[in-house]
Short mmCIF file of C-alpha atoms in Angstrom, two decimals:
data_model
loop_
_atom_site.label_atom_id
_atom_site.label_comp_id
_atom_site.label_asym_id
_atom_site.label_seq_id
_atom_site.Cartn_x
_atom_site.Cartn_y
_atom_site.Cartn_z
CA MET L 1 99.97 108.86 64.18
CA SER L 2 97.92 107.26 61.46
CA LYS L 3 94.47 105.83 62.17
CA SER L 4 95.46 102.30 61.23
CA LYS L 5 98.10 102.30 63.97
CA ALA L 6 95.57 103.05 66.72
CA SER L 7 93.66 99.79 66.20
CA GLY L 8 96.28 97.40 67.63
CA PRO L 9 98.07 97.52 70.97
CA SER L 10 100.99 99.94 71.18
CA ARG L 11 103.89 100.49 73.56
CA TYR L 12 103.52 102.83 76.53
CA GLU L 13 105.85 103.91 79.29
CA LEU L 14 104.73 104.50 82.86
CA LEU L 15 106.93 106.31 85.36
CA PHE L 16 105.54 106.72 88.87
CA ILE L 17 106.69 107.88 92.30
CA VAL L 18 105.88 106.12 95.57
CA PRO L 19 106.13 108.52 98.56
CA ASN L 20 108.93 108.23 101.09
CA ASN L 21 106.70 107.42 104.09
CA TYR L 22 106.88 103.76 103.04
CA THR L 23 109.94 101.56 103.50
CA GLU L 24 111.68 100.15 100.44
CA ASP L 25 110.03 96.75 100.89
CA GLU L 26 106.61 98.35 101.23
CA ALA L 27 107.32 100.44 98.15
CA LYS L 28 108.15 97.28 96.21
CA THR L 29 104.81 95.68 97.16
CA ILE L 30 103.07 98.89 96.01
CA ILE L 31 104.95 98.65 92.71
CA THR L 32 103.67 95.09 92.19
CA LYS L 33 100.18 96.41 92.97
CA VAL L 34 100.54 99.09 90.32
CA GLU L 35 101.75 96.49 87.83
CA ALA L 36 98.67 94.42 88.68
CA ILE L 37 96.50 97.46 87.87
CA VAL L 38 98.23 97.69 84.50
CA THR L 39 97.87 93.99 83.66
CA GLU L 40 94.20 93.98 84.78
CA GLN L 41 93.39 96.14 81.76
CA GLY L 42 94.74 93.50 79.38
CA ALA L 43 98.21 94.99 79.07
CA THR L 44 101.41 92.95 78.94
CA ILE L 45 104.47 94.33 80.72
CA ALA L 46 107.58 94.35 78.54
CA PHE L 47 110.15 96.04 80.76
CA ARG L 48 110.44 97.17 84.36
CA GLU L 49 113.11 99.11 86.21
CA PHE L 50 113.34 100.19 89.84
CA TRP L 51 115.32 103.41 90.25
CA GLY L 52 115.32 103.35 94.05
CA LYS L 53 115.01 106.26 96.45
CA LYS L 54 115.70 109.61 94.82
CA LYS L 55 115.48 113.20 95.94
CA LEU L 56 112.58 115.06 94.35
CA ALA L 57 113.44 118.29 92.56
CA TYR L 58 110.69 119.99 94.57
CA ILE L 59 108.51 119.04 97.53
CA ILE L 60 105.33 117.16 96.59
CA LYS L 61 102.75 116.85 99.38
CA GLN L 62 105.46 117.35 102.03
CA ASN L 63 107.64 114.60 100.54
CA HIS L 64 111.31 115.35 99.92
CA TYR L 65 112.13 111.86 98.62
CA GLY L 66 110.39 109.22 96.57
CA TYR L 67 110.85 105.77 95.07
CA TYR L 68 110.89 105.94 91.28
CA SER L 69 109.77 103.01 89.20
CA LEU L 70 109.61 102.61 85.45
CA CYS L 71 107.39 100.19 83.56
CA GLU L 72 106.91 99.65 79.84
CA PHE L 73 103.87 97.79 78.54
CA ASP L 74 101.80 97.05 75.44
CA ALA L 75 98.18 98.09 75.78
CA GLU L 76 95.09 99.13 73.84
CA ARG L 77 94.30 102.80 73.61
CA GLU L 78 91.14 102.55 75.75
CA ALA L 79 93.00 100.84 78.62
CA ILE L 80 95.31 103.82 79.14
CA ALA L 81 92.52 106.11 80.32
CA LYS L 82 91.41 103.51 82.88
CA ILE L 83 94.94 102.90 84.17
CA ASP L 84 95.50 106.64 84.39
CA ARG L 85 92.29 107.11 86.37
CA THR L 86 92.98 104.35 88.91
CA LEU L 87 96.52 105.61 89.48
CA ARG L 88 95.29 109.17 89.90
CA LEU L 89 92.83 108.08 92.60
CA SER L 90 95.26 105.86 94.52
CA LYS L 91 97.01 107.49 97.48
CA GLU L 92 99.97 105.12 97.29
CA VAL L 93 101.22 106.70 94.08
CA LEU L 94 102.49 110.24 94.54
CA ARG L 95 102.72 111.08 90.85
CA HIS L 96 102.67 109.19 87.58
CA GLN L 97 103.03 109.80 83.86
CA ILE L 98 102.10 107.61 80.91
CA ILE L 99 103.56 108.41 77.49
CA SER L 100 103.58 106.48 74.24
CA ILE L 101 107.00 105.35 73.01
CA PRO L 102 108.37 103.35 70.08
CA VAL L 103 109.09 99.66 70.69
CA VAL L 104 112.72 99.20 71.79
CA THR L 105 114.65 95.92 71.99
CA GLU L 106 117.03 95.14 74.84
CA VAL L 107 120.09 95.60 72.61
CA GLU L 108 118.93 99.01 71.42
CA ARG L 109 118.19 100.10 74.98
CA ALA L 110 121.73 99.23 76.09
CA LYS L 111 123.15 101.07 73.08
CA THR L 112 121.21 104.27 73.74
CA LYS L 113 122.35 104.23 77.38
CA GLU L 114 125.95 103.93 76.27
CA LYS L 115 125.51 106.76 73.79
CA GLN L 116 123.93 108.99 76.44
CA GLU L 117 126.84 108.39 78.79
CA GLN L 118 129.44 108.98 76.10
CA ALA L 119 127.76 112.19 74.98
CA SER L 120 127.47 113.56 78.50
CA ALA L 121 131.09 112.60 79.28
CA LYS L 122 132.24 114.50 76.19
CA ASN L 123 130.31 117.57 77.25
CA ASP L 124 131.70 117.46 80.78
CA LYS L 125 135.21 117.61 79.32
CA LYS L 126 134.26 120.54 77.09
CA GLU L 127 132.86 122.45 80.03
CA GLU L 128 135.95 121.91 82.14
CA LYS L 129 138.41 123.29 79.59
CA PRO L 130 137.40 126.98 79.45
CA VAL L 131 137.42 127.19 83.26
CA LYS L 132 141.02 125.97 83.38
CA GLU L 133 142.12 128.50 80.74
CA LYS L 134 140.67 131.33 82.79
CA MET L 135 142.43 130.06 85.89
CA SER L 136 145.84 129.95 84.17
CA LYS L 137 145.68 133.62 83.10
CA PRO L 138 148.01 135.75 85.24
CA GLY L 139 147.03 138.97 86.99
CA ILE L 140 143.81 140.04 88.63
CA SER L 141 141.65 137.22 87.32
CA ALA L 142 143.39 134.45 89.29
CA PRO L 143 142.56 135.53 92.88
CA ARG L 144 138.99 136.30 91.82
CA ALA L 145 138.54 132.76 90.57
CA GLU L 146 139.90 131.39 93.86
CA LYS L 147 137.41 133.47 95.80
CA ASN L 148 134.59 132.11 93.71
CA GLU L 149 135.74 128.58 94.36
CA SER L 150 135.81 129.04 98.12
CA ASN L 151 132.30 130.51 97.97
CA LYS L 152 131.12 127.53 95.99
CA ALA L 153 132.63 125.15 98.54
CA ASP L 154 130.81 126.97 101.35
CA LEU L 155 127.54 126.69 99.47
CA LYS L 156 128.10 122.97 98.97
CA ASP L 157 128.72 122.48 102.69
CA LEU L 158 125.57 124.43 103.47
CA ASP L 159 123.55 122.33 101.06
CA GLU L 160 124.84 119.13 102.65
CA LYS L 161 123.99 120.41 106.14
CA LEU L 162 120.51 121.41 105.01
CA GLU L 163 119.91 118.00 103.50
CA GLY L 164 121.00 116.38 106.75
CA ILE L 165 118.50 118.47 108.72
CA LEU L 166 115.72 117.70 106.25
CA ASN L 167 116.47 113.99 106.49
CA ALA L 168 116.25 114.16 110.27
CA LYS L 169 112.84 115.80 109.98
CA ASP L 170 111.67 113.04 107.69
CA LEU L 171 112.63 110.47 110.30
CA LEU L 172 110.57 112.24 112.98
CA MET K 1 123.25 140.38 59.90
CA ASN K 2 123.84 136.85 61.06
CA ASN K 3 126.31 137.30 63.93
CA LYS K 4 125.37 134.11 65.75
CA LYS K 5 127.39 131.06 64.84
CA GLN K 6 125.51 128.07 63.54
CA LYS K 7 126.26 125.18 65.88
CA ASP K 8 125.77 121.51 65.19
CA CYS K 9 122.69 119.92 66.70
CA PHE K 10 123.68 117.93 69.81
CA PHE K 11 121.12 115.18 69.17
CA CYS K 12 121.85 114.86 65.44
CA VAL K 13 125.63 114.69 65.99
CA ASN K 14 125.42 112.06 68.75
CA GLN K 15 122.53 110.23 67.04
CA LEU K 16 120.51 110.40 70.25
CA ASP K 17 116.78 110.57 70.86
CA VAL K 18 115.54 113.15 73.32
CA ASP K 19 114.65 111.35 76.55
CA TYR K 20 112.93 113.08 79.47
CA LYS K 21 114.49 110.58 81.91
CA ASP K 22 118.05 111.57 80.91
CA VAL K 23 118.31 114.57 83.24
CA ARG K 24 122.06 114.95 82.79
CA THR K 25 121.60 115.79 79.12
CA LEU K 26 118.55 118.01 79.67
CA ARG K 27 120.52 120.08 82.22
CA ARG K 28 122.73 121.36 79.41
CA PHE K 29 119.84 123.15 77.78
CA ILE K 30 118.54 124.95 80.87
CA ASN K 31 119.95 128.14 82.37
CA PHE K 32 120.60 128.96 86.04
CA TYR K 33 116.97 129.95 86.57
CA MET K 34 115.87 126.56 85.20
CA LYS K 35 114.47 128.24 82.10
CA ILE K 36 114.59 126.42 78.78
CA LEU K 37 117.21 128.01 76.51
CA PRO K 38 116.05 129.21 73.08
CA GLY K 39 117.02 127.33 69.94
CA ASP K 40 119.61 129.90 68.84
CA ARG K 41 121.44 129.50 72.16
CA THR K 42 121.34 125.71 72.27
CA GLY K 43 122.23 125.29 68.61
CA ILE K 44 119.80 122.43 68.32
CA CYS K 45 117.85 121.91 65.10
CA SER K 46 114.22 123.01 65.33
CA TRP K 47 112.87 119.45 65.17
CA HIS K 48 114.91 118.37 68.18
CA GLN K 49 114.32 121.68 70.00
CA ARG K 50 110.58 120.93 69.94
CA LYS K 51 111.24 117.43 71.32
CA LEU K 52 113.56 118.92 73.95
CA THR K 53 111.02 121.42 75.32
CA GLN K 54 108.47 118.61 75.59
CA ALA K 55 111.01 116.40 77.40
CA ILE K 56 112.02 119.14 79.87
CA LYS K 57 108.37 119.80 80.72
CA ARG K 58 107.79 116.08 81.27
CA ALA K 59 110.85 115.90 83.54
CA ARG K 60 109.46 118.83 85.55
CA VAL K 61 106.15 117.04 86.10
CA MET K 62 107.95 114.00 87.49
CA ALA K 63 110.14 116.15 89.81
CA LEU K 64 113.30 115.14 87.94
CA LEU K 65 113.94 118.82 87.21
CA ALA K 66 112.91 121.83 89.25
CA PRO K 67 110.58 124.36 87.58
CA THR K 68 112.54 127.27 89.12
CA HIS K 69 115.77 127.73 91.08
CA LYS K 70 115.55 127.85 94.88
#
């Protein structure tokens, strides 16, 4: 980053999580509140995306789920610290992260998404192939593979059951 | 002795930028214990490997990826 670049406004990306103890409508009002905090500091919002309710990879403050929302905006450097501070103090936002990003047009955004999907689809195919080859080999290896599969299925069932129980607890 | 095969960099080949929100891609470069794989295992060029570690850490902060397995 050169010094001359820091003088003007630059593009930032804010991703934040609203805890699951709010309903989806309440979460959306909180998101508009957060956007108001951002615009108060003289920033202009360029892009917003609501990801909906997602499972958190780990429990944060006894929350298993959260509403993710993404927001891109142009702001001065000094404004970021203020936005960061207000979001850190607010109890309605479980977690947030602001990072600087290059400016992306709508067309480019769509293209990158396509590329990501294509790339991941390719890799999924690659991963499937070696498993199949192992399965087709005759002899001792075949029954072993079957056993592994059944174990995996059991684990999946268990995971689903666990999730169901956890959801029930959230409702209480 | 260079026994390890030189692989092509995933991000250079697909002309992709490393994105911490794209969990599906990041998953490829993490082992069962949710540890970041080293550059010689992933086959990613060192420039992208640095971006990747940063992205995985960012994803962990936002609970998109777990820091450890269960």
